[in-house]
Amino acid sequence: MTWQPFYAGHGRAPEQARRLDPAPPWREFPRRPLHNEFVPLPGLVEAVNAALLLRRPLLLTGPAGSGKSTVIEQVAVELGLGPVLRWHITSRSTLSDALYRYDALGRIHAQRLEGRDGSDDITPFLRMGPLGTALLPSKHSRALLVDEIDKSDLDLPSDLLDALERGEFEIPELARYTEDVVHIREWDGDRRHQIVRGRVQCSEFPFIVMTSNGEREFPAAFLRRCVRFTMPQPTVEMLTRVVTAHLDDGAAGSATSQQLIATFVARLEKGENLAVDQLLNAVYLLSTSIAPDEGRRRDIEELLLRELSRA
């Protein structure tokens, strides 16, 4: 393959549709797990094992694109924990939504359609949330990613404390329900789990990874219940291993790739905000067989490696 300007800017339709070159491995769809490509940073293996043995959440802090959310994929595969449950945090996220979801309006609407003599079954309108599913009793722990917890409302980390400490919670709508035993859908599929009198009590504490970009401080009571690890500043050696894992030895060892890696590390040391996936994009386009000529190379490098703190 060679660099081809698929888009020329003339607005004329081709005689037949052009097929794009194959995508980079990390942009293939359906998305594939990256557990084989992830390279643990120094100290991370010890932090993961401490969290596993102590049954404590692992709080990973580091810049965007440093691999924080990929750690759990590798752990889940190596320990056979099954598919990773994911809870993506926003400023509107609440503990209640993470534990379970109740569609009260949907239930009222269904009752009106069915009439007074219709079924009043509550179970179709309840679903476990990602945290609630992780806390369901099971023979093996589940893996839960709580992504970007520093984006949450100020109270959410404190709200999490009781659920994480006790490993149990109540679903009030079921505690008041006429049936003692119901079966509720889990978060990540159609499988249903038995809930007795509205109580959920975990039997194996889940492996929980919480990620933070370091944009806020957390209460001491929350921090002491976590195993904390800060992603170290990448080095040339570390990034060469990352590039090799995603592409191959030839791409990582080329002069162009090594120059990109060295420049990337130097910019990080100056305090610039850059993500590792930006480097992977640059290496893929500029040091493989699709690389453009020297005249275009500098413009594309500048385009792909723009600092993240500005638009």
mmCIF file with all atom_site columns, C-alpha atoms in Angstrom, residues 10-150:
data_model
loop_
_atom_site.group_PDB
_atom_site.id
_atom_site.type_symbol
_atom_site.label_atom_id
_atom_site.label_alt_id
_atom_site.label_comp_id
_atom_site.label_asym_id
_atom_site.label_entity_id
_atom_site.label_seq_id
_atom_site.pdbx_PDB_ins_code
_atom_site.Cartn_x
_atom_site.Cartn_y
_atom_site.Cartn_z
_atom_site.occupancy
_atom_site.B_iso_or_equiv
_atom_site.pdbx_formal_charge
_atom_site.auth_seq_id
_atom_site.auth_comp_id
_atom_site.auth_asym_id
_atom_site.auth_atom_id
_atom_site.pdbx_PDB_model_num
ATOM 1   C CA . HIS A 1 10  ? -12.950 18.264  -6.609  1.00 0.00 ? 10  HIS A CA 1
ATOM 2   C CA . GLY A 1 11  ? -16.481 17.014  -5.821  1.00 0.00 ? 11  GLY A CA 1
ATOM 3   C CA . ARG A 1 12  ? -16.702 14.648  -8.798  1.00 0.00 ? 12  ARG A CA 1
ATOM 4   C CA . ALA A 1 13  ? -18.176 11.182  -8.294  1.00 0.00 ? 13  ALA A CA 1
ATOM 5   C CA . PRO A 1 14  ? -15.949 8.222   -9.289  1.00 0.00 ? 14  PRO A CA 1
ATOM 6   C CA . GLU A 1 15  ? -17.011 5.615   -11.802 1.00 0.00 ? 15  GLU A CA 1
ATOM 7   C CA . GLN A 1 16  ? -17.226 3.137   -8.936  1.00 0.00 ? 16  GLN A CA 1
ATOM 8   C CA . ALA A 1 17  ? -16.900 3.423   -5.177  1.00 0.00 ? 17  ALA A CA 1
ATOM 9   C CA . ARG A 1 18  ? -13.320 3.202   -3.917  1.00 0.00 ? 18  ARG A CA 1
ATOM 10  C CA . ARG A 1 19  ? -12.519 0.775   -1.129  1.00 0.00 ? 19  ARG A CA 1
ATOM 11  C CA . LEU A 1 20  ? -10.414 2.199   1.682   1.00 0.00 ? 20  LEU A CA 1
ATOM 12  C CA . ASP A 1 21  ? -7.227  0.525   2.834   1.00 0.00 ? 21  ASP A CA 1
ATOM 13  C CA . PRO A 1 22  ? -7.495  -1.765  5.891   1.00 0.00 ? 22  PRO A CA 1
ATOM 14  C CA . ALA A 1 23  ? -7.989  0.072   9.184   1.00 0.00 ? 23  ALA A CA 1
ATOM 15  C CA . PRO A 1 24  ? -5.394  0.188   11.968  1.00 0.00 ? 24  PRO A CA 1
ATOM 16  C CA . PRO A 1 25  ? -5.751  -2.826  14.290  1.00 0.00 ? 25  PRO A CA 1
ATOM 17  C CA . TRP A 1 26  ? -7.197  -0.650  17.081  1.00 0.00 ? 26  TRP A CA 1
ATOM 18  C CA . ARG A 1 27  ? -9.902  0.782   14.765  1.00 0.00 ? 27  ARG A CA 1
ATOM 19  C CA . GLU A 1 28  ? -11.305 -2.458  13.389  1.00 0.00 ? 28  GLU A CA 1
ATOM 20  C CA . PHE A 1 29  ? -15.024 -3.087  13.911  1.00 0.00 ? 29  PHE A CA 1
ATOM 21  C CA . PRO A 1 30  ? -16.576 -4.853  15.654  1.00 0.00 ? 30  PRO A CA 1
ATOM 22  C CA . ARG A 1 31  ? -14.120 -3.636  18.255  1.00 0.00 ? 31  ARG A CA 1
ATOM 23  C CA . ARG A 1 32  ? -11.830 -6.367  19.480  1.00 0.00 ? 32  ARG A CA 1
ATOM 24  C CA . PRO A 1 33  ? -10.345 -6.544  22.990  1.00 0.00 ? 33  PRO A CA 1
ATOM 25  C CA . LEU A 1 34  ? -6.808  -5.225  23.374  1.00 0.00 ? 34  LEU A CA 1
ATOM 26  C CA . HIS A 1 35  ? -5.693  -7.569  26.152  1.00 0.00 ? 35  HIS A CA 1
ATOM 27  C CA . ASN A 1 36  ? -2.938  -9.070  23.990  1.00 0.00 ? 36  ASN A CA 1
ATOM 28  C CA . GLU A 1 37  ? -1.536  -5.700  22.975  1.00 0.00 ? 37  GLU A CA 1
ATOM 29  C CA . PHE A 1 38  ? -1.588  -4.020  26.401  1.00 0.00 ? 38  PHE A CA 1
ATOM 30  C CA . VAL A 1 39  ? 1.859   -3.662  28.000  1.00 0.00 ? 39  VAL A CA 1
ATOM 31  C CA . PRO A 1 40  ? 1.664   -3.167  31.810  1.00 0.00 ? 40  PRO A CA 1
ATOM 32  C CA . LEU A 1 41  ? 3.710   -0.274  33.131  1.00 0.00 ? 41  LEU A CA 1
ATOM 33  C CA . PRO A 1 42  ? 6.233   -0.778  35.963  1.00 0.00 ? 42  PRO A CA 1
ATOM 34  C CA . GLY A 1 43  ? 4.436   -1.330  39.267  1.00 0.00 ? 43  GLY A CA 1
ATOM 35  C CA . LEU A 1 44  ? 1.005   -1.901  37.723  1.00 0.00 ? 44  LEU A CA 1
ATOM 36  C CA . VAL A 1 45  ? 1.083   -5.697  38.050  1.00 0.00 ? 45  VAL A CA 1
ATOM 37  C CA . GLU A 1 46  ? 1.744   -5.365  41.793  1.00 0.00 ? 46  GLU A CA 1
ATOM 38  C CA . ALA A 1 47  ? -1.095  -2.853  42.177  1.00 0.00 ? 47  ALA A CA 1
ATOM 39  C CA . VAL A 1 48  ? -3.541  -5.127  40.357  1.00 0.00 ? 48  VAL A CA 1
ATOM 40  C CA . ASN A 1 49  ? -2.608  -8.140  42.474  1.00 0.00 ? 49  ASN A CA 1
ATOM 41  C CA . ALA A 1 50  ? -2.914  -6.110  45.685  1.00 0.00 ? 50  ALA A CA 1
ATOM 42  C CA . ALA A 1 51  ? -6.422  -4.989  44.675  1.00 0.00 ? 51  ALA A CA 1
ATOM 43  C CA . LEU A 1 52  ? -7.409  -8.552  43.772  1.00 0.00 ? 52  LEU A CA 1
ATOM 44  C CA . LEU A 1 53  ? -6.148  -10.082 47.009  1.00 0.00 ? 53  LEU A CA 1
ATOM 45  C CA . LEU A 1 54  ? -7.516  -7.325  49.255  1.00 0.00 ? 54  LEU A CA 1
ATOM 46  C CA . ARG A 1 55  ? -10.882 -7.189  47.436  1.00 0.00 ? 55  ARG A CA 1
ATOM 47  C CA . ARG A 1 56  ? -10.462 -3.436  47.038  1.00 0.00 ? 56  ARG A CA 1
ATOM 48  C CA . PRO A 1 57  ? -11.176 -1.218  44.008  1.00 0.00 ? 57  PRO A CA 1
ATOM 49  C CA . LEU A 1 58  ? -8.137  -0.160  41.986  1.00 0.00 ? 58  LEU A CA 1
ATOM 50  C CA . LEU A 1 59  ? -8.032  3.597   41.347  1.00 0.00 ? 59  LEU A CA 1
ATOM 51  C CA . LEU A 1 60  ? -5.875  4.387   38.296  1.00 0.00 ? 60  LEU A CA 1
ATOM 52  C CA . THR A 1 61  ? -4.867  8.003   37.730  1.00 0.00 ? 61  THR A CA 1
ATOM 53  C CA . GLY A 1 62  ? -3.216  9.272   34.573  1.00 0.00 ? 62  GLY A CA 1
ATOM 54  C CA . PRO A 1 63  ? -3.705  11.300  31.407  1.00 0.00 ? 63  PRO A CA 1
ATOM 55  C CA . ALA A 1 64  ? -6.162  10.330  28.681  1.00 0.00 ? 64  ALA A CA 1
ATOM 56  C CA . GLY A 1 65  ? -4.868  7.616   26.371  1.00 0.00 ? 65  GLY A CA 1
ATOM 57  C CA . SER A 1 66  ? -2.428  6.124   28.900  1.00 0.00 ? 66  SER A CA 1
ATOM 58  C CA . GLY A 1 67  ? -4.133  2.716   28.874  1.00 0.00 ? 67  GLY A CA 1
ATOM 59  C CA . LYS A 1 68  ? -6.059  2.993   32.157  1.00 0.00 ? 68  LYS A CA 1
ATOM 60  C CA . SER A 1 69  ? -9.279  1.483   30.823  1.00 0.00 ? 69  SER A CA 1
ATOM 61  C CA . THR A 1 70  ? -7.446  -1.344  28.998  1.00 0.00 ? 70  THR A CA 1
ATOM 62  C CA . VAL A 1 71  ? -5.953  -2.815  32.172  1.00 0.00 ? 71  VAL A CA 1
ATOM 63  C CA . ILE A 1 72  ? -9.204  -4.443  33.216  1.00 0.00 ? 72  ILE A CA 1
ATOM 64  C CA . GLU A 1 73  ? -9.619  -6.204  29.857  1.00 0.00 ? 73  GLU A CA 1
ATOM 65  C CA . GLN A 1 74  ? -6.307  -7.976  30.330  1.00 0.00 ? 74  GLN A CA 1
ATOM 66  C CA . VAL A 1 75  ? -7.089  -8.919  33.944  1.00 0.00 ? 75  VAL A CA 1
ATOM 67  C CA . ALA A 1 76  ? -10.561 -10.205 33.015  1.00 0.00 ? 76  ALA A CA 1
ATOM 68  C CA . VAL A 1 77  ? -9.106  -12.473 30.318  1.00 0.00 ? 77  VAL A CA 1
ATOM 69  C CA . GLU A 1 78  ? -6.245  -13.815 32.455  1.00 0.00 ? 78  GLU A CA 1
ATOM 70  C CA . LEU A 1 79  ? -8.557  -14.605 35.397  1.00 0.00 ? 79  LEU A CA 1
ATOM 71  C CA . GLY A 1 80  ? -11.559 -15.763 33.346  1.00 0.00 ? 80  GLY A CA 1
ATOM 72  C CA . LEU A 1 81  ? -13.885 -13.115 34.820  1.00 0.00 ? 81  LEU A CA 1
ATOM 73  C CA . GLY A 1 82  ? -16.089 -12.890 31.732  1.00 0.00 ? 82  GLY A CA 1
ATOM 74  C CA . PRO A 1 83  ? -17.111 -9.769  29.793  1.00 0.00 ? 83  PRO A CA 1
ATOM 75  C CA . VAL A 1 84  ? -16.190 -6.470  31.452  1.00 0.00 ? 84  VAL A CA 1
ATOM 76  C CA . LEU A 1 85  ? -19.084 -4.457  32.847  1.00 0.00 ? 85  LEU A CA 1
ATOM 77  C CA . ARG A 1 86  ? -18.718 -0.738  32.074  1.00 0.00 ? 86  ARG A CA 1
ATOM 78  C CA . TRP A 1 87  ? -20.029 2.316   33.893  1.00 0.00 ? 87  TRP A CA 1
ATOM 79  C CA . HIS A 1 88  ? -19.116 5.522   32.068  1.00 0.00 ? 88  HIS A CA 1
ATOM 80  C CA . ILE A 1 89  ? -19.338 8.439   34.492  1.00 0.00 ? 89  ILE A CA 1
ATOM 81  C CA . THR A 1 90  ? -20.778 11.883  33.693  1.00 0.00 ? 90  THR A CA 1
ATOM 82  C CA . SER A 1 91  ? -21.767 14.785  35.916  1.00 0.00 ? 91  SER A CA 1
ATOM 83  C CA . ARG A 1 92  ? -25.317 13.339  35.945  1.00 0.00 ? 92  ARG A CA 1
ATOM 84  C CA . SER A 1 93  ? -24.343 9.821   37.045  1.00 0.00 ? 93  SER A CA 1
ATOM 85  C CA . THR A 1 94  ? -25.907 8.565   40.285  1.00 0.00 ? 94  THR A CA 1
ATOM 86  C CA . LEU A 1 95  ? -25.313 5.548   42.480  1.00 0.00 ? 95  LEU A CA 1
ATOM 87  C CA . SER A 1 96  ? -28.946 4.509   42.066  1.00 0.00 ? 96  SER A CA 1
ATOM 88  C CA . ASP A 1 97  ? -28.621 4.277   38.271  1.00 0.00 ? 97  ASP A CA 1
ATOM 89  C CA . ALA A 1 98  ? -25.469 2.160   38.637  1.00 0.00 ? 98  ALA A CA 1
ATOM 90  C CA . LEU A 1 99  ? -27.230 -0.276  40.975  1.00 0.00 ? 99  LEU A CA 1
ATOM 91  C CA . TYR A 1 100 ? -30.517 -0.736  39.086  1.00 0.00 ? 100 TYR A CA 1
ATOM 92  C CA . ARG A 1 101 ? -32.855 0.995   36.633  1.00 0.00 ? 101 ARG A CA 1
ATOM 93  C CA . TYR A 1 102 ? -36.618 1.248   37.142  1.00 0.00 ? 102 TYR A CA 1
ATOM 94  C CA . ASP A 1 103 ? -38.841 2.477   34.315  1.00 0.00 ? 103 ASP A CA 1
ATOM 95  C CA . ALA A 1 104 ? -41.721 3.822   36.423  1.00 0.00 ? 104 ALA A CA 1
ATOM 96  C CA . LEU A 1 105 ? -43.287 5.747   33.523  1.00 0.00 ? 105 LEU A CA 1
ATOM 97  C CA . GLY A 1 106 ? -43.197 2.659   31.322  1.00 0.00 ? 106 GLY A CA 1
ATOM 98  C CA . ARG A 1 107 ? -44.980 0.660   33.993  1.00 0.00 ? 107 ARG A CA 1
ATOM 99  C CA . ILE A 1 108 ? -47.710 3.323   34.397  1.00 0.00 ? 108 ILE A CA 1
ATOM 100 C CA . HIS A 1 109 ? -48.180 3.477   30.633  1.00 0.00 ? 109 HIS A CA 1
ATOM 101 C CA . ALA A 1 110 ? -48.473 -0.327  30.410  1.00 0.00 ? 110 ALA A CA 1
ATOM 102 C CA . GLN A 1 111 ? -51.046 -0.384  33.221  1.00 0.00 ? 111 GLN A CA 1
ATOM 103 C CA . ARG A 1 112 ? -53.170 2.198   31.403  1.00 0.00 ? 112 ARG A CA 1
ATOM 104 C CA . LEU A 1 113 ? -53.041 0.215   28.171  1.00 0.00 ? 113 LEU A CA 1
ATOM 105 C CA . GLU A 1 114 ? -53.925 -3.075  29.885  1.00 0.00 ? 114 GLU A CA 1
ATOM 106 C CA . GLY A 1 115 ? -56.654 -1.622  32.120  1.00 0.00 ? 115 GLY A CA 1
ATOM 107 C CA . ARG A 1 116 ? -57.298 -2.197  35.771  1.00 0.00 ? 116 ARG A CA 1
ATOM 108 C CA . ASP A 1 117 ? -57.548 -5.971  35.361  1.00 0.00 ? 117 ASP A CA 1
ATOM 109 C CA . GLY A 1 118 ? -54.216 -6.202  33.515  1.00 0.00 ? 118 GLY A CA 1
ATOM 110 C CA . SER A 1 119 ? -50.982 -7.642  34.844  1.00 0.00 ? 119 SER A CA 1
ATOM 111 C CA . ASP A 1 120 ? -49.105 -5.613  37.436  1.00 0.00 ? 120 ASP A CA 1
ATOM 112 C CA . ASP A 1 121 ? -45.808 -7.487  36.978  1.00 0.00 ? 121 ASP A CA 1
ATOM 113 C CA . ILE A 1 122 ? -42.958 -5.115  37.874  1.00 0.00 ? 122 ILE A CA 1
ATOM 114 C CA . THR A 1 123 ? -40.092 -7.205  36.510  1.00 0.00 ? 123 THR A CA 1
ATOM 115 C CA . PRO A 1 124 ? -40.226 -6.068  32.836  1.00 0.00 ? 124 PRO A CA 1
ATOM 116 C CA . PHE A 1 125 ? -39.560 -2.527  34.021  1.00 0.00 ? 125 PHE A CA 1
ATOM 117 C CA . LEU A 1 126 ? -36.545 -3.308  36.216  1.00 0.00 ? 126 LEU A CA 1
ATOM 118 C CA . ARG A 1 127 ? -32.976 -3.938  35.105  1.00 0.00 ? 127 ARG A CA 1
ATOM 119 C CA . MET A 1 128 ? -29.772 -4.253  37.073  1.00 0.00 ? 128 MET A CA 1
ATOM 120 C CA . GLY A 1 129 ? -27.203 -1.521  36.511  1.00 0.00 ? 129 GLY A CA 1
ATOM 121 C CA . PRO A 1 130 ? -23.490 -2.209  35.884  1.00 0.00 ? 130 PRO A CA 1
ATOM 122 C CA . LEU A 1 131 ? -22.520 -1.959  39.569  1.00 0.00 ? 131 LEU A CA 1
ATOM 123 C CA . GLY A 1 132 ? -25.626 -3.864  40.654  1.00 0.00 ? 132 GLY A CA 1
ATOM 124 C CA . THR A 1 133 ? -24.804 -6.675  38.206  1.00 0.00 ? 133 THR A CA 1
ATOM 125 C CA . ALA A 1 134 ? -21.226 -6.823  39.503  1.00 0.00 ? 134 ALA A CA 1
ATOM 126 C CA . LEU A 1 135 ? -22.555 -7.259  43.052  1.00 0.00 ? 135 LEU A CA 1
ATOM 127 C CA . LEU A 1 136 ? -24.920 -10.118 42.231  1.00 0.00 ? 136 LEU A CA 1
ATOM 128 C CA . PRO A 1 137 ? -23.992 -13.351 44.036  1.00 0.00 ? 137 PRO A CA 1
ATOM 129 C CA . SER A 1 138 ? -21.963 -15.684 41.815  1.00 0.00 ? 138 SER A CA 1
ATOM 130 C CA . LYS A 1 139 ? -19.251 -18.337 41.961  1.00 0.00 ? 139 LYS A CA 1
ATOM 131 C CA . HIS A 1 140 ? -16.695 -16.022 40.366  1.00 0.00 ? 140 HIS A CA 1
ATOM 132 C CA . SER A 1 141 ? -15.989 -12.299 40.606  1.00 0.00 ? 141 SER A CA 1
ATOM 133 C CA . ARG A 1 142 ? -17.117 -10.000 37.810  1.00 0.00 ? 142 ARG A CA 1
ATOM 134 C CA . ALA A 1 143 ? -14.959 -7.217  36.366  1.00 0.00 ? 143 ALA A CA 1
ATOM 135 C CA . LEU A 1 144 ? -16.345 -3.655  36.482  1.00 0.00 ? 144 LEU A CA 1
ATOM 136 C CA . LEU A 1 145 ? -14.814 -0.547  34.892  1.00 0.00 ? 145 LEU A CA 1
ATOM 137 C CA . VAL A 1 146 ? -15.891 2.763   36.436  1.00 0.00 ? 146 VAL A CA 1
ATOM 138 C CA . ASP A 1 147 ? -14.540 5.113   33.790  1.00 0.00 ? 147 ASP A CA 1
ATOM 139 C CA . GLU A 1 148 ? -13.551 8.743   34.536  1.00 0.00 ? 148 GLU A CA 1
ATOM 140 C CA . ILE A 1 149 ? -14.905 8.919   38.073  1.00 0.00 ? 149 ILE A CA 1
ATOM 141 C CA . ASP A 1 150 ? -13.400 12.404  38.411  1.00 0.00 ? 150 ASP A CA 1
#
